[in-house]
Amino acid sequence: MPERLASMAVFGCVADKCGFASVDTLRRTFAKHVGVTPAAYRKCHRVPEN
C-alpha cells in the first residue's frame, strides 16, 4: 500500500506541474486522449522487473 500512496503523490505532482487543477482532471483528460486510464496504461506498458 505505501507504494500506491507514493505513486499517487507523484501523479499529483505531475498533474500540478502540467497545469491541471486536480488529479481527477488529469485522469479524465488522459483517458479521453489516450483511450485508457493512466492505471490501465501503466499496467499494459510495465517494464518487467529483473
mmCIF file of N, CA and C in Angstrom:
data_model
loop_
_atom_site.group_PDB
_atom_site.id
_atom_site.type_symbol
_atom_site.label_atom_id
_atom_site.label_comp_id
_atom_site.label_asym_id
_atom_site.label_seq_id
_atom_site.Cartn_x
_atom_site.Cartn_y
_atom_site.Cartn_z
ATOM 1 N N MET A 1 0.799 -1.203 0.000
ATOM 2 C CA MET A 1 0.000 0.000 0.000
ATOM 3 C C MET A 1 0.845 1.273 0.000
ATOM 4 N N PRO A 2 1.975 1.329 0.708
ATOM 5 C CA PRO A 2 2.787 2.549 0.666
ATOM 6 C C PRO A 2 3.241 2.909 -0.742
ATOM 7 N N GLU A 3 3.484 1.886 -1.584
ATOM 8 C CA GLU A 3 3.881 2.155 -2.975
ATOM 9 C C GLU A 3 2.766 2.881 -3.713
ATOM 10 N N ARG A 4 1.538 2.471 -3.468
ATOM 11 C CA ARG A 4 0.398 3.121 -4.129
ATOM 12 C C ARG A 4 0.281 4.573 -3.674
ATOM 13 N N LEU A 5 0.475 4.829 -2.397
ATOM 14 C CA LEU A 5 0.397 6.199 -1.899
ATOM 15 C C LEU A 5 1.507 7.048 -2.510
ATOM 16 N N ALA A 6 2.696 6.487 -2.630
ATOM 17 C CA ALA A 6 3.806 7.217 -3.249
ATOM 18 C C ALA A 6 3.488 7.494 -4.714
ATOM 19 N N SER A 7 2.906 6.511 -5.399
ATOM 20 C CA SER A 7 2.541 6.678 -6.804
ATOM 21 C C SER A 7 1.497 7.779 -6.955
ATOM 22 N N MET A 8 0.542 7.822 -6.052
ATOM 23 C CA MET A 8 -0.493 8.853 -6.107
ATOM 24 C C MET A 8 0.114 10.234 -5.868
ATOM 25 N N ALA A 9 1.079 10.308 -4.953
ATOM 26 C CA ALA A 9 1.737 11.591 -4.679
ATOM 27 C C ALA A 9 2.489 12.072 -5.915
ATOM 28 N N VAL A 10 3.188 11.161 -6.583
ATOM 29 C CA VAL A 10 3.912 11.515 -7.806
ATOM 30 C C VAL A 10 2.924 11.958 -8.875
ATOM 31 N N PHE A 11 1.825 11.249 -9.016
ATOM 32 C CA PHE A 11 0.814 11.598 -10.013
ATOM 33 C C PHE A 11 0.242 12.981 -9.717
ATOM 34 N N GLY A 12 0.072 13.294 -8.437
ATOM 35 C CA GLY A 12 -0.399 14.619 -8.046
ATOM 36 C C GLY A 12 0.599 15.699 -8.441
ATOM 37 N N CYS A 13 1.880 15.416 -8.276
ATOM 38 C CA CYS A 13 2.927 16.369 -8.685
ATOM 39 C C CYS A 13 2.911 16.565 -10.198
ATOM 40 N N VAL A 14 2.731 15.479 -10.934
ATOM 41 C CA VAL A 14 2.668 15.567 -12.398
ATOM 42 C C VAL A 14 1.481 16.427 -12.806
ATOM 43 N N ALA A 15 0.331 16.181 -12.193
ATOM 44 C CA ALA A 15 -0.869 16.963 -12.512
ATOM 45 C C ALA A 15 -0.618 18.442 -12.257
ATOM 46 N N ASP A 16 -0.020 18.742 -11.126
ATOM 47 C CA ASP A 16 0.256 20.131 -10.764
ATOM 48 C C ASP A 16 1.243 20.777 -11.739
ATOM 49 N N LYS A 17 2.329 20.093 -12.040
ATOM 50 C CA LYS A 17 3.350 20.652 -12.934
ATOM 51 C C LYS A 17 2.844 20.825 -14.366
ATOM 52 N N CYS A 18 1.848 20.021 -14.748
ATOM 53 C CA CYS A 18 1.288 20.127 -16.099
ATOM 54 C C CYS A 18 0.132 21.116 -16.174
ATOM 55 N N GLY A 19 -0.196 21.734 -15.038
ATOM 56 C CA GLY A 19 -1.220 22.769 -15.038
ATOM 57 C C GLY A 19 -2.639 22.285 -14.823
ATOM 58 N N PHE A 20 -2.813 21.032 -14.409
ATOM 59 C CA PHE A 20 -4.157 20.524 -14.140
ATOM 60 C C PHE A 20 -4.581 20.940 -12.736
ATOM 61 N N ALA A 21 -5.844 21.249 -12.576
ATOM 62 C CA ALA A 21 -6.365 21.684 -11.288
ATOM 63 C C ALA A 21 -6.425 20.546 -10.280
ATOM 64 N N SER A 22 -6.518 19.310 -10.772
ATOM 65 C CA SER A 22 -6.600 18.165 -9.874
ATOM 66 C C SER A 22 -6.140 16.905 -10.585
ATOM 67 N N VAL A 23 -5.900 15.875 -9.788
ATOM 68 C CA VAL A 23 -5.528 14.573 -10.338
ATOM 69 C C VAL A 23 -6.681 14.014 -11.172
ATOM 70 N N ASP A 24 -7.911 14.220 -10.715
ATOM 71 C CA ASP A 24 -9.066 13.715 -11.456
ATOM 72 C C ASP A 24 -9.158 14.333 -12.851
ATOM 73 N N THR A 25 -8.846 15.618 -12.954
ATOM 74 C CA THR A 25 -8.875 16.274 -14.261
ATOM 75 C C THR A 25 -7.808 15.674 -15.169
ATOM 76 N N LEU A 26 -6.625 15.419 -14.635
ATOM 77 C CA LEU A 26 -5.565 14.785 -15.429
ATOM 78 C C LEU A 26 -5.995 13.394 -15.880
ATOM 79 N N ARG A 27 -6.584 12.613 -14.977
ATOM 80 C CA ARG A 27 -7.029 11.255 -15.339
ATOM 81 C C ARG A 27 -8.070 11.293 -16.459
ATOM 82 N N ARG A 28 -9.052 12.178 -16.327
ATOM 83 C CA ARG A 28 -10.106 12.261 -17.355
ATOM 84 C C ARG A 28 -9.526 12.688 -18.704
ATOM 85 N N THR A 29 -8.627 13.671 -18.674
ATOM 86 C CA THR A 29 -8.020 14.157 -19.912
ATOM 87 C C THR A 29 -7.158 13.075 -20.550
ATOM 88 N N PHE A 30 -6.366 12.385 -19.744
ATOM 89 C CA PHE A 30 -5.528 11.296 -20.249
ATOM 90 C C PHE A 30 -6.402 10.223 -20.906
ATOM 91 N N ALA A 31 -7.445 9.788 -20.203
ATOM 92 C CA ALA A 31 -8.332 8.744 -20.725
ATOM 93 C C ALA A 31 -9.011 9.191 -22.018
ATOM 94 N N LYS A 32 -9.390 10.442 -22.090
ATOM 95 C CA LYS A 32 -10.051 10.960 -23.293
ATOM 96 C C LYS A 32 -9.115 10.927 -24.494
ATOM 97 N N HIS A 33 -7.859 11.294 -24.288
ATOM 98 C CA HIS A 33 -6.920 11.394 -25.408
ATOM 99 C C HIS A 33 -6.206 10.086 -25.731
ATOM 100 N N VAL A 34 -5.963 9.253 -24.729
ATOM 101 C CA VAL A 34 -5.220 8.010 -24.954
ATOM 102 C C VAL A 34 -6.163 6.813 -25.133
ATOM 103 N N GLY A 35 -7.340 6.914 -24.548
ATOM 104 C CA GLY A 35 -8.325 5.842 -24.706
ATOM 105 C C GLY A 35 -8.380 4.872 -23.543
ATOM 106 N N VAL A 36 -7.466 4.997 -22.590
ATOM 107 C CA VAL A 36 -7.467 4.173 -21.382
ATOM 108 C C VAL A 36 -7.063 5.052 -20.203
ATOM 109 N N THR A 37 -7.369 4.596 -19.007
ATOM 110 C CA THR A 37 -6.965 5.344 -17.819
ATOM 111 C C THR A 37 -5.454 5.235 -17.634
ATOM 112 N N PRO A 38 -4.864 6.145 -16.878
ATOM 113 C CA PRO A 38 -3.428 6.040 -16.615
ATOM 114 C C PRO A 38 -3.043 4.700 -15.972
ATOM 115 N N ALA A 39 -3.876 4.190 -15.075
ATOM 116 C CA ALA A 39 -3.582 2.904 -14.421
ATOM 117 C C ALA A 39 -3.563 1.767 -15.439
ATOM 118 N N ALA A 40 -4.526 1.745 -16.347
ATOM 119 C CA ALA A 40 -4.564 0.711 -17.378
ATOM 120 C C ALA A 40 -3.361 0.837 -18.316
ATOM 121 N N TYR A 41 -2.977 2.049 -18.630
ATOM 122 C CA TYR A 41 -1.813 2.281 -19.488
ATOM 123 C C TYR A 41 -0.546 1.753 -18.807
ATOM 124 N N ARG A 42 -0.367 2.092 -17.530
ATOM 125 C CA ARG A 42 0.814 1.617 -16.796
ATOM 126 C C ARG A 42 0.845 0.097 -16.746
ATOM 127 N N LYS A 43 -0.315 -0.518 -16.535
ATOM 128 C CA LYS A 43 -0.384 -1.979 -16.443
ATOM 129 C C LYS A 43 0.037 -2.633 -17.754
ATOM 130 N N CYS A 44 -0.376 -2.073 -18.870
ATOM 131 C CA CYS A 44 -0.033 -2.642 -20.181
ATOM 132 C C CYS A 44 1.395 -2.347 -20.604
ATOM 133 N N HIS A 45 1.977 -1.280 -20.099
ATOM 134 C CA HIS A 45 3.310 -0.858 -20.538
ATOM 135 C C HIS A 45 4.368 -1.003 -19.454
ATOM 136 N N ARG A 46 4.069 -1.796 -18.468
ATOM 137 C CA ARG A 46 5.005 -2.006 -17.359
ATOM 138 C C ARG A 46 6.243 -2.735 -17.850
ATOM 139 N N VAL A 47 7.398 -2.275 -17.404
ATOM 140 C CA VAL A 47 8.657 -2.917 -17.746
ATOM 141 C C VAL A 47 8.882 -4.052 -16.757
ATOM 142 N N PRO A 48 9.135 -5.258 -17.257
ATOM 143 C CA PRO A 48 9.345 -6.380 -16.335
ATOM 144 C C PRO A 48 10.549 -6.136 -15.416
ATOM 145 N N GLU A 49 10.389 -6.510 -14.155
ATOM 146 C CA GLU A 49 11.484 -6.389 -13.201
ATOM 147 C C GLU A 49 12.401 -7.573 -13.351
ATOM 148 N N ASN A 50 13.686 -7.364 -13.122
ATOM 149 C CA ASN A 50 14.657 -8.468 -13.208
ATOM 150 C C ASN A 50 14.801 -9.171 -11.901
#
